């Protein structure tokens, strides 16, 4: 199936007057959609690559796959952060073959060309075999087109013309701040990652990660466990009047709601035991001193599922999770989850944080396996009904709540505009977050 | 004790451990999860490190599972429920337990505890899908009371997966 403009226009029905929003399911099944997504979404946007704490020292590196492209994210011996294509300029072999580490240089194992951590080609065995026209200065590791950082979160873009990262992040910046400010000395990624997958279209996981509507029915077993531990208001919080959803511009969106879970920062829960009360109170007091009562309240007692378009989720929930969603085929995605924590927090705090993280999130948790099951069930259903539309209209006639679907409409409006080659989509539905959320 | 007597005592212990592990695997294959949980001590721990950090301690680094008795009870209650959608209807599973050893020098072994190492291969079938989970098992076993149905109780069970990632099959929804 070749796509034309009409197909892309028909892919999303956005009828504000009637309060109807629908997405055609071929957007999640067709190869042609996926091929175009690679060009018009993943080759255009800013994409998350890593966190400053993962390459803290000169020579530190991590390997990453970003939109299917193997990269090395490295802090050079000169202290500067760079991102290179992990492919030898000689004949293309993957140069760095370790997931992470610290190195003086990268040597390709095939013919032993050697590159510095700054990407320069510094060693060619039997160099006399080359004519003068073969200039090592031109054969350094190829850097990605753009690399930029906001609050220790690093993004790459394969589009040299992409707008500045801070403009791109738009209203999401304030929400990233609410994560980045949780540690007085900044945040760090803990060792260990969840590397898993789902046999469904990647956009289903993006939707699911900000979907408050499914929380109570799908995650019954998780909330039942919390209730068994002496907390029975869990699922109710998702429906509280304070539970909101916002379109943050440029496809970013958030659901912002009172915490239905224990939070290591800094909502005490019987699960933590009496012993933890003092430490959590101390953390909360420090947050108030540093950030003011209003922001401290938001960090401690409320939760956020933040979507950074197109495929990064910052889930500030029972644990603090960074999740990336990478399409591999229209019906298969790879997922990676990282745990974030305030730098230098106590061992007891890390333990509470990880217990909360593991219990809910991740491939061995009490909740995420059912999310995966639900998305796969959708993809299976699409086999029968690909020409049909999915309905994402919930809450279009009111100021959207967490259990509504405004956050998904924000994604799809951006997606459709990108796919049509029109730049950013319209992001005018619903109120913007109250300015009270900004630093006081 | 003579060398031969010591060797045969070790052998008898290993046979008892093997019987115990086979019975444990049979309970899991039969989804008799309450009976399975009853094999664990009150102060037990059940944990599975991340695939990219097999030596990691999930209390300090991100792992896949880190359950104490209360959370393990929650996991069992969940899997007994028709609302554990990833596992309802239950998948069909077969576990093979092999390479059972009694390492003499295992670290973190309390007095009276028995350290056991074994390999496990589990096949899981559901929705037309086959998943193979292979890994190393490490136990710390405590002797059970004389009138108890099983010879041991499990104080800790650690499962180190051999896979580099939970891909292409995305989740760890059964108990290993
Ligand atoms: S491909 Fe790397 S040195 Fe030849
Ligand atoms: Fe969910």
XYZ file of C-alpha atoms and ligand atoms in Angstrom:
621
model
C 0.000 0.000 0.000
C 1.425 3.348 -1.048
C 0.303 6.237 1.105
C -1.055 9.474 -0.270
C -2.024 12.677 1.494
C -5.636 11.603 1.597
C -4.737 8.410 3.514
C -2.941 10.495 6.118
C -5.773 12.985 6.348
C -8.251 10.134 6.789
C -6.053 8.527 9.435
C -7.225 10.896 12.167
C -10.746 12.292 12.608
C -10.663 15.377 14.853
C -14.192 16.765 15.118
C -14.129 19.394 17.860
C -17.745 20.399 17.382
C -19.158 16.945 17.988
C -16.419 15.989 20.440
C -15.319 13.002 18.377
C -11.722 11.899 17.857
C -10.831 8.714 16.012
C -7.683 7.090 14.686
C -7.659 4.614 11.840
C -6.104 1.315 12.830
C -4.040 1.014 9.656
C -1.779 3.603 11.313
C -0.732 0.719 13.569
C -0.672 -2.157 11.102
C 0.537 -0.944 7.709
C 4.182 -1.267 6.665
C 3.826 1.914 4.616
C 2.857 3.873 7.747
C 5.887 2.561 9.567
C 8.264 3.396 6.705
C 6.915 6.926 6.577
C 7.113 7.248 10.381
C 10.812 6.545 10.247
C 11.321 9.421 7.827
C 8.832 11.965 9.131
C 8.832 11.268 12.838
C 11.995 9.494 13.948
C 14.326 11.224 11.483
C 12.899 14.669 12.342
C 12.354 14.839 16.101
C 14.613 15.010 19.111
C 15.057 11.485 20.538
C 16.255 10.548 24.008
C 19.710 8.945 24.104
C 20.897 8.929 27.723
C 21.477 10.657 31.041
C 24.528 12.602 32.169
C 25.041 10.252 35.126
C 25.595 7.298 32.792
C 28.775 8.852 31.430
C 29.972 10.846 34.397
C 33.750 10.403 33.942
C 36.002 11.142 30.949
C 36.168 8.010 28.805
C 32.802 6.651 30.023
C 30.544 5.355 27.264
C 27.280 3.517 26.741
C 26.015 1.867 23.584
C 22.506 2.835 22.569
C 20.173 1.994 19.744
C 18.159 5.046 18.762
C 15.430 4.511 16.159
C 17.250 1.368 15.047
C 20.592 3.116 14.623
C 23.486 1.907 16.763
C 25.130 4.820 18.580
C 27.906 5.331 21.106
C 27.132 7.983 23.721
C 30.456 8.964 25.209
C 32.206 11.497 27.400
C 35.490 12.177 25.647
C 38.810 12.281 27.483
C 38.441 16.039 26.942
C 35.297 15.959 29.143
C 32.849 16.745 26.360
C 29.749 14.633 25.666
C 29.240 13.324 22.135
C 27.121 10.820 20.252
C 28.561 8.913 17.287
C 27.196 6.369 14.873
C 28.661 3.093 16.055
C 29.948 2.114 12.655
C 33.540 2.055 11.452
C 34.367 4.578 8.748
C 36.557 1.918 7.099
C 34.080 -0.782 6.103
C 31.222 -0.275 8.508
C 31.751 -2.738 11.357
C 30.295 -1.909 14.729
C 33.269 -0.384 16.511
C 32.190 -0.433 20.152
C 31.060 -3.904 21.168
C 30.468 -3.431 24.874
C 27.249 -2.118 26.393
C 29.064 0.304 28.673
C 32.458 0.958 30.166
C 35.356 3.342 30.327
C 37.975 3.444 27.615
C 40.985 5.336 26.291
C 39.949 4.689 22.702
C 37.707 2.560 20.500
C 39.478 0.040 18.339
C 37.607 -1.677 15.549
C 38.340 -5.396 15.762
C 38.045 -6.024 12.015
C 41.176 -4.238 10.666
C 42.148 -2.478 13.888
C 41.465 1.143 13.017
C 41.515 3.093 16.252
C 39.352 6.080 17.190
C 39.812 8.403 20.145
C 36.969 9.014 22.590
C 36.566 12.343 20.784
C 35.903 10.369 17.590
C 39.180 11.134 15.779
C 40.792 8.408 13.697
C 44.124 8.032 15.482
C 45.425 4.680 14.293
C 45.542 2.919 10.911
C 47.676 -0.229 10.694
C 50.029 -0.145 7.694
C 49.142 3.437 6.870
C 51.584 3.547 3.925
C 49.084 1.477 1.966
C 46.896 4.560 1.436
C 47.263 7.405 -1.057
C 47.453 10.946 0.326
C 43.852 11.591 -0.683
C 42.729 9.216 2.041
C 42.786 11.725 4.896
C 42.386 10.395 8.461
C 41.014 13.797 9.486
C 37.961 13.080 7.338
C 37.492 9.560 8.622
C 36.601 10.123 12.246
C 33.549 8.446 13.738
C 30.469 10.206 12.357
C 28.660 12.289 14.958
C 24.851 12.404 14.898
C 23.508 15.599 13.359
C 22.481 17.208 16.659
C 22.997 16.511 20.328
C 21.612 18.592 23.200
C 20.828 18.300 26.876
C 18.087 19.549 29.169
C 18.551 19.037 32.937
C 20.924 16.064 32.355
C 18.599 14.370 29.856
C 20.417 14.089 26.507
C 18.668 13.967 23.163
C 19.896 13.420 19.608
C 18.353 14.367 16.324
C 19.144 13.012 12.874
C 17.715 16.215 11.435
C 20.373 18.971 11.148
C 17.586 21.587 10.815
C 15.728 20.577 13.964
C 14.623 23.422 16.237
C 16.542 23.994 19.513
C 15.801 21.307 22.111
C 14.295 23.749 24.609
C 11.831 25.062 22.027
C 10.964 21.505 21.077
C 10.317 20.483 24.687
C 7.856 23.361 25.111
C 5.557 22.840 28.134
C 7.249 19.534 28.998
C 10.244 21.403 30.459
C 8.424 22.354 33.624
C 7.500 18.718 34.147
C 11.052 17.525 33.549
C 12.055 20.076 36.204
C 9.728 18.360 38.685
C 11.817 15.219 38.228
C 15.240 16.822 37.949
C 14.680 18.852 41.135
C 13.928 15.811 43.293
C 17.597 15.425 44.201
C 19.461 18.302 45.842
C 22.578 17.151 43.950
C 20.793 16.118 40.791
C 19.556 12.756 39.650
C 21.225 9.567 38.486
C 20.295 6.434 36.590
C 20.724 3.339 38.757
C 22.554 0.313 37.325
C 20.387 -2.392 35.764
C 17.778 -1.989 33.026
C 14.517 -3.612 32.073
C 14.904 -4.763 28.496
C 11.673 -6.190 27.218
C 9.294 -6.132 24.292
C 5.694 -6.231 23.163
C 4.090 -7.676 20.051
C 2.142 -4.563 19.218
C 2.531 -1.206 17.519
C 4.743 1.229 19.447
C 2.061 3.924 19.553
C -0.130 1.656 21.672
C 2.501 1.720 24.425
C 2.824 5.497 24.153
C -0.948 5.773 24.638
C -0.985 3.214 27.437
C 1.792 4.942 29.368
C -0.339 8.071 29.819
C -3.735 6.352 29.976
C -5.472 6.804 33.325
C -8.719 5.220 32.119
C -7.314 1.676 32.182
C -5.740 1.886 35.641
C -8.636 0.591 37.723
C -9.981 -2.170 35.457
C -6.702 -3.527 34.067
C -4.570 -3.266 37.219
C -7.048 -4.689 39.676
C -4.494 -7.223 41.000
C -1.954 -4.488 41.733
C -4.395 -2.277 43.628
C -5.707 -5.361 45.446
C -2.175 -5.965 46.701
C -1.812 -2.370 47.906
C -5.177 -2.698 49.656
C -3.951 -5.886 51.360
C -1.068 -3.790 52.719
C -3.377 -1.229 54.295
C -3.985 1.283 51.494
C -7.444 1.129 50.016
C -7.690 4.494 48.314
C -5.292 3.581 45.478
C -7.423 3.347 42.359
C -9.764 6.085 43.616
C -7.060 8.733 43.344
C -7.040 8.363 39.572
C -10.632 9.613 39.566
C -10.126 12.471 42.024
C -11.055 15.957 40.826
C -7.411 16.979 41.044
C -6.400 14.326 38.524
C -5.799 16.295 35.307
C -4.451 15.798 31.811
C -2.626 18.484 29.825
C -1.456 18.991 26.277
C 2.029 20.485 26.697
C 2.574 21.373 23.043
C 4.544 19.713 20.220
C 2.996 16.320 21.004
C 4.114 16.229 24.641
C 1.447 15.554 27.236
C 1.047 14.667 30.874
C -1.382 13.212 33.352
C -0.921 14.827 36.746
C -2.746 13.254 39.709
C -2.670 12.633 43.470
C -0.458 9.621 44.196
C -2.336 6.343 44.399
C 0.898 4.545 45.367
C 3.621 4.782 47.964
C 6.331 7.168 46.761
C 9.914 7.032 47.932
C 9.850 10.766 47.420
C 8.175 11.387 49.793
C 4.732 9.861 50.397
C 4.797 7.493 53.322
C 2.817 4.264 53.039
C 2.311 1.390 55.510
C 4.382 -0.761 53.143
C 7.490 1.228 54.142
C 7.030 0.558 57.840
C 7.027 3.036 60.759
C 10.823 3.306 60.625
C 10.682 5.112 57.316
C 8.495 7.980 58.547
C 11.301 10.183 59.841
C 13.470 9.828 56.789
C 10.593 10.587 54.428
C 9.628 13.624 56.498
C 13.234 14.837 56.341
C 13.233 14.495 52.566
C 9.981 16.378 52.304
C 11.300 19.174 54.542
C 14.388 19.499 52.367
C 12.167 19.746 49.276
C 10.129 22.515 50.911
C 13.298 24.440 51.832
C 14.754 24.146 48.383
C 11.692 24.314 46.138
C 8.866 25.850 48.184
C 5.781 24.175 49.645
C 3.793 24.105 46.408
C 6.433 22.324 44.323
C 7.415 20.111 47.252
C 3.789 19.016 47.497
C 3.706 18.183 43.820
C 6.935 16.186 44.006
C 5.947 14.328 47.152
C 2.222 13.712 47.000
C 1.330 13.805 43.331
C 2.332 11.679 40.351
C 2.963 12.330 36.720
C 3.108 10.226 33.599
C 4.896 12.509 31.167
C 5.150 11.798 27.459
C 7.992 13.475 25.632
C 7.028 13.103 22.005
C 7.483 10.777 20.272
C 8.634 7.913 22.468
C 10.100 8.864 25.860
C 8.053 8.386 29.016
C 9.014 9.809 32.371
C 6.845 7.895 34.799
C 7.052 9.594 38.162
C 4.809 7.070 39.874
C 5.481 4.314 42.425
C 9.104 4.392 41.278
C 10.747 6.907 38.998
C 11.041 5.336 35.581
C 12.443 6.376 32.256
C 10.923 4.273 29.520
C 11.821 4.320 25.840
C 9.597 2.741 23.220
C 11.288 1.740 19.971
C 9.383 0.425 17.002
C 11.077 -2.492 15.238
C 8.172 -3.515 12.983
C 4.573 -2.259 12.801
C 3.551 -5.036 15.206
C 6.636 -5.310 17.418
C 8.356 -2.851 19.744
C 11.324 -2.986 22.066
C 11.018 -1.361 25.481
C 13.707 -0.265 27.864
C 13.138 0.877 31.431
C 15.648 2.735 33.602
C 15.353 3.680 37.269
C 16.158 7.263 38.247
C 17.023 8.311 41.779
C 18.329 11.398 43.580
C 22.097 11.274 43.519
C 23.475 10.167 46.855
C 20.199 9.032 48.439
C 20.368 6.522 51.334
C 20.470 2.777 50.703
C 17.122 2.452 52.488
C 15.559 5.004 50.140
C 16.944 3.284 47.041
C 15.494 0.051 48.304
C 12.030 1.560 48.860
C 12.152 3.174 45.456
C 13.120 -0.063 43.711
C 10.529 -2.120 45.563
C 7.852 0.308 44.372
C 9.244 0.306 40.851
C 9.449 -3.465 40.570
C 6.113 -4.188 42.085
C 4.212 -2.159 39.521
C 6.410 -1.546 36.537
C 8.503 -3.683 34.386
C 8.227 -7.098 32.817
C 8.152 -8.930 36.162
C 5.843 -6.512 37.988
C 2.237 -6.960 39.063
C 0.931 -4.502 36.478
C 3.072 -4.074 33.348
C 2.588 -7.678 32.100
C -1.138 -6.947 31.882
C -0.456 -3.740 29.929
C 1.587 -5.789 27.477
C -1.217 -8.332 27.263
C -3.757 -5.573 26.562
C -1.654 -4.010 23.791
C -1.104 -7.392 22.164
C -4.846 -8.018 22.387
C -5.420 -4.717 20.529
C -2.942 -5.657 17.830
C -4.614 -9.065 17.463
C -7.979 -7.325 17.201
C -6.643 -5.032 14.473
C -6.110 -8.077 12.249
C -9.892 -8.277 11.969
C -10.653 -4.573 11.888
C -7.711 -2.652 10.401
C -10.014 -0.444 8.326
C -11.942 0.542 11.451
C -11.176 3.440 13.749
C -10.232 3.436 17.428
C -12.108 5.942 19.539
C -10.076 8.447 21.560
C -12.846 10.985 22.222
C -13.085 10.674 25.980
C -13.295 14.039 27.752
C -13.364 16.148 24.578
C -16.371 18.089 25.877
C -14.799 19.026 29.231
C -11.520 20.041 30.866
C -9.758 16.742 30.593
C -9.187 14.532 33.608
C -6.512 11.860 34.064
C -9.102 9.233 33.098
C -9.766 11.091 29.818
C -7.901 10.859 26.536
C -6.713 14.405 25.803
C -3.101 13.313 26.309
C -3.447 10.776 23.479
C -5.116 13.292 21.217
C -2.109 15.583 21.788
C 0.151 12.798 20.553
C -1.952 11.943 17.535
C -2.393 15.565 16.419
C 1.355 15.984 16.412
C 1.858 12.639 14.718
C -0.552 13.452 11.914
C 1.006 16.869 11.290
C 4.482 15.273 11.223
C 3.345 12.554 8.843
C 1.825 15.142 6.510
C 5.109 17.060 6.589
C 3.384 20.059 8.204
C 5.661 20.536 11.228
C 3.907 20.779 14.566
C 0.240 19.992 15.044
C -2.513 22.046 16.673
C -2.268 21.993 20.457
C -5.174 24.163 21.455
C -7.471 21.707 23.228
C -7.974 22.207 26.943
C -6.313 24.468 29.500
C -2.560 24.583 30.015
C -1.094 23.646 33.412
C -1.692 26.312 36.035
C 1.268 28.712 36.381
C 1.292 27.838 40.090
C 3.320 24.801 39.029
C 6.235 27.032 38.094
C 9.025 27.515 40.639
C 7.931 29.736 43.495
C 33.662 -40.390 59.335
C 35.390 -42.251 56.552
C 35.743 -40.645 53.153
C 33.250 -43.122 51.719
C 30.705 -42.423 54.453
C 31.033 -38.657 53.968
C 30.583 -39.066 50.224
C 27.458 -41.155 50.619
C 26.008 -38.659 53.106
C 26.536 -35.851 50.583
C 24.906 -38.005 47.962
C 21.878 -38.656 50.168
C 21.531 -34.947 50.893
C 21.702 -34.175 47.207
C 19.056 -36.767 46.428
C 16.782 -35.252 49.068
C 17.384 -31.794 47.583
C 16.667 -33.058 44.074
C 13.387 -34.606 45.238
C 12.483 -31.319 46.860
C 13.294 -29.250 43.749
C 11.418 -31.625 41.451
C 8.385 -31.428 43.725
C 8.632 -27.628 43.755
C 8.754 -27.528 39.940
C 5.752 -29.872 39.757
C 3.727 -27.524 41.974
C 4.544 -24.608 39.685
C 3.734 -26.588 36.530
C 0.405 -27.548 38.100
C -0.266 -23.915 39.150
C -0.629 -25.057 42.771
C 0.753 -21.728 43.865
C -0.548 -21.681 47.440
C 1.201 -25.007 48.068
C 4.296 -23.619 46.405
C 4.297 -20.531 48.623
C 3.984 -22.754 51.695
C 7.498 -24.041 50.917
C 8.958 -20.638 51.819
C 9.953 -19.354 55.237
C 8.335 -16.238 56.690
C 11.565 -14.275 56.242
C 12.086 -15.479 52.671
C 13.307 -13.636 49.652
C 12.647 -14.401 45.983
C 14.545 -12.351 43.457
C 15.585 -12.141 39.829
C 18.303 -9.665 38.779
C 18.099 -7.664 35.543
C 19.251 -9.488 32.419
C 22.028 -6.943 31.902
C 23.202 -7.071 35.521
C 23.112 -10.738 36.586
C 25.236 -10.072 39.674
C 23.123 -7.114 40.739
C 21.383 -7.027 44.090
C 17.841 -5.810 43.323
C 17.796 -3.928 46.631
C 20.460 -1.556 45.342
C 20.176 -1.803 41.559
C 17.245 -2.259 39.225
C 16.233 -5.931 38.989
C 13.261 -7.764 37.574
C 11.765 -9.149 40.789
C 12.541 -8.525 44.450
C 9.893 -10.102 46.659
C 9.756 -10.588 50.400
C 7.069 -12.868 51.814
C 4.326 -10.223 51.612
C 5.077 -9.360 48.000
C 5.427 -13.016 47.081
C 1.996 -13.594 48.603
C 0.747 -10.704 46.444
C 2.283 -12.312 43.354
C 0.604 -15.637 44.148
C -2.760 -14.004 44.895
C -2.506 -12.154 41.614
C -1.731 -15.289 39.612
C -4.596 -17.116 41.323
C -6.948 -14.391 40.123
C -8.807 -14.310 36.826
C -7.723 -10.653 36.640
C -4.055 -11.453 36.070
C -4.707 -11.007 32.384
C -1.245 -11.964 31.181
C -1.755 -15.346 32.828
C -5.467 -15.952 32.573
C -6.202 -18.424 31.227
C -3.000 -19.877 32.656
C -0.176 -20.666 30.306
C 1.028 -24.253 29.992
C 4.482 -24.738 31.379
C 7.090 -27.445 31.803
C 10.128 -26.909 33.975
C 13.253 -29.057 33.844
C 15.540 -28.913 36.866
C 19.076 -30.231 36.301
C 22.753 -29.883 37.290
C 21.905 -29.900 40.991
C 24.950 -29.154 43.146
C 25.670 -28.432 46.803
C 28.419 -25.817 46.710
C 30.485 -26.046 49.884
C 31.800 -22.491 49.754
C 28.657 -20.485 48.901
C 28.731 -16.966 50.381
C 25.978 -15.565 52.654
C 25.008 -18.953 53.984
C 23.723 -18.819 57.566
C 24.524 -21.648 60.005
C 22.151 -24.567 59.414
C 21.334 -23.381 55.910
C 22.070 -25.454 52.857
C 23.271 -23.747 49.689
C 21.980 -25.309 46.491
C 22.759 -24.504 42.873
C 20.843 -25.890 39.907
C 19.885 -25.101 36.343
C 16.359 -24.567 35.170
C 14.767 -24.574 31.740
C 11.131 -23.633 31.502
C 8.899 -23.667 28.453
C 5.761 -21.593 28.446
C 3.000 -21.827 25.842
C 0.134 -19.416 25.448
C -1.746 -17.629 22.651
C 0.139 -19.635 20.013
C 3.390 -18.361 21.436
C 6.355 -20.281 22.820
C 8.660 -18.760 25.410
C 11.787 -20.437 26.716
C 13.263 -19.253 29.997
C 16.640 -20.670 30.939
C 18.613 -19.800 34.003
C 20.643 -20.679 37.047
C 18.888 -21.211 40.371
C 20.472 -20.477 43.726
C 18.757 -21.504 46.915
C 19.349 -21.216 50.608
C 17.334 -24.009 52.225
C 16.442 -24.369 55.885
C 15.546 -27.752 57.371
C 11.790 -28.192 57.804
C 10.099 -29.280 61.017
C 9.890 -33.049 61.475
C 6.158 -33.226 60.800
C 6.318 -30.940 57.738
C 5.336 -32.428 54.374
C 8.517 -31.237 52.654
C 12.094 -31.905 53.726
C 13.168 -28.255 53.460
C 11.902 -24.716 53.489
C 13.147 -22.089 51.079
C 14.749 -19.079 52.738
C 15.900 -17.520 49.502
C 15.659 -18.269 45.840
C 17.567 -16.335 43.247
C 17.059 -16.914 39.544
C 19.683 -15.624 37.137
C 18.305 -15.618 33.608
C 20.649 -16.601 30.793
C 18.848 -14.435 28.232
C 20.444 -11.100 27.328
C 17.024 -9.426 27.335
C 13.373 -10.426 27.680
C 13.021 -10.325 23.919
C 11.337 -11.157 21.691
C 8.903 -12.406 24.300
C 8.391 -9.375 26.462
C 7.488 -10.351 30.014
C 8.261 -12.546 32.973
C 4.723 -13.416 33.949
C 5.199 -16.887 35.427
C 7.106 -17.845 38.544
C 10.416 -19.555 37.880
S 35.845 -2.189 9.312
Fe 36.726 -1.228 11.019
S 38.850 -1.387 10.634
Fe 37.943 -2.300 8.895
Fe -1.005 0.173 32.854
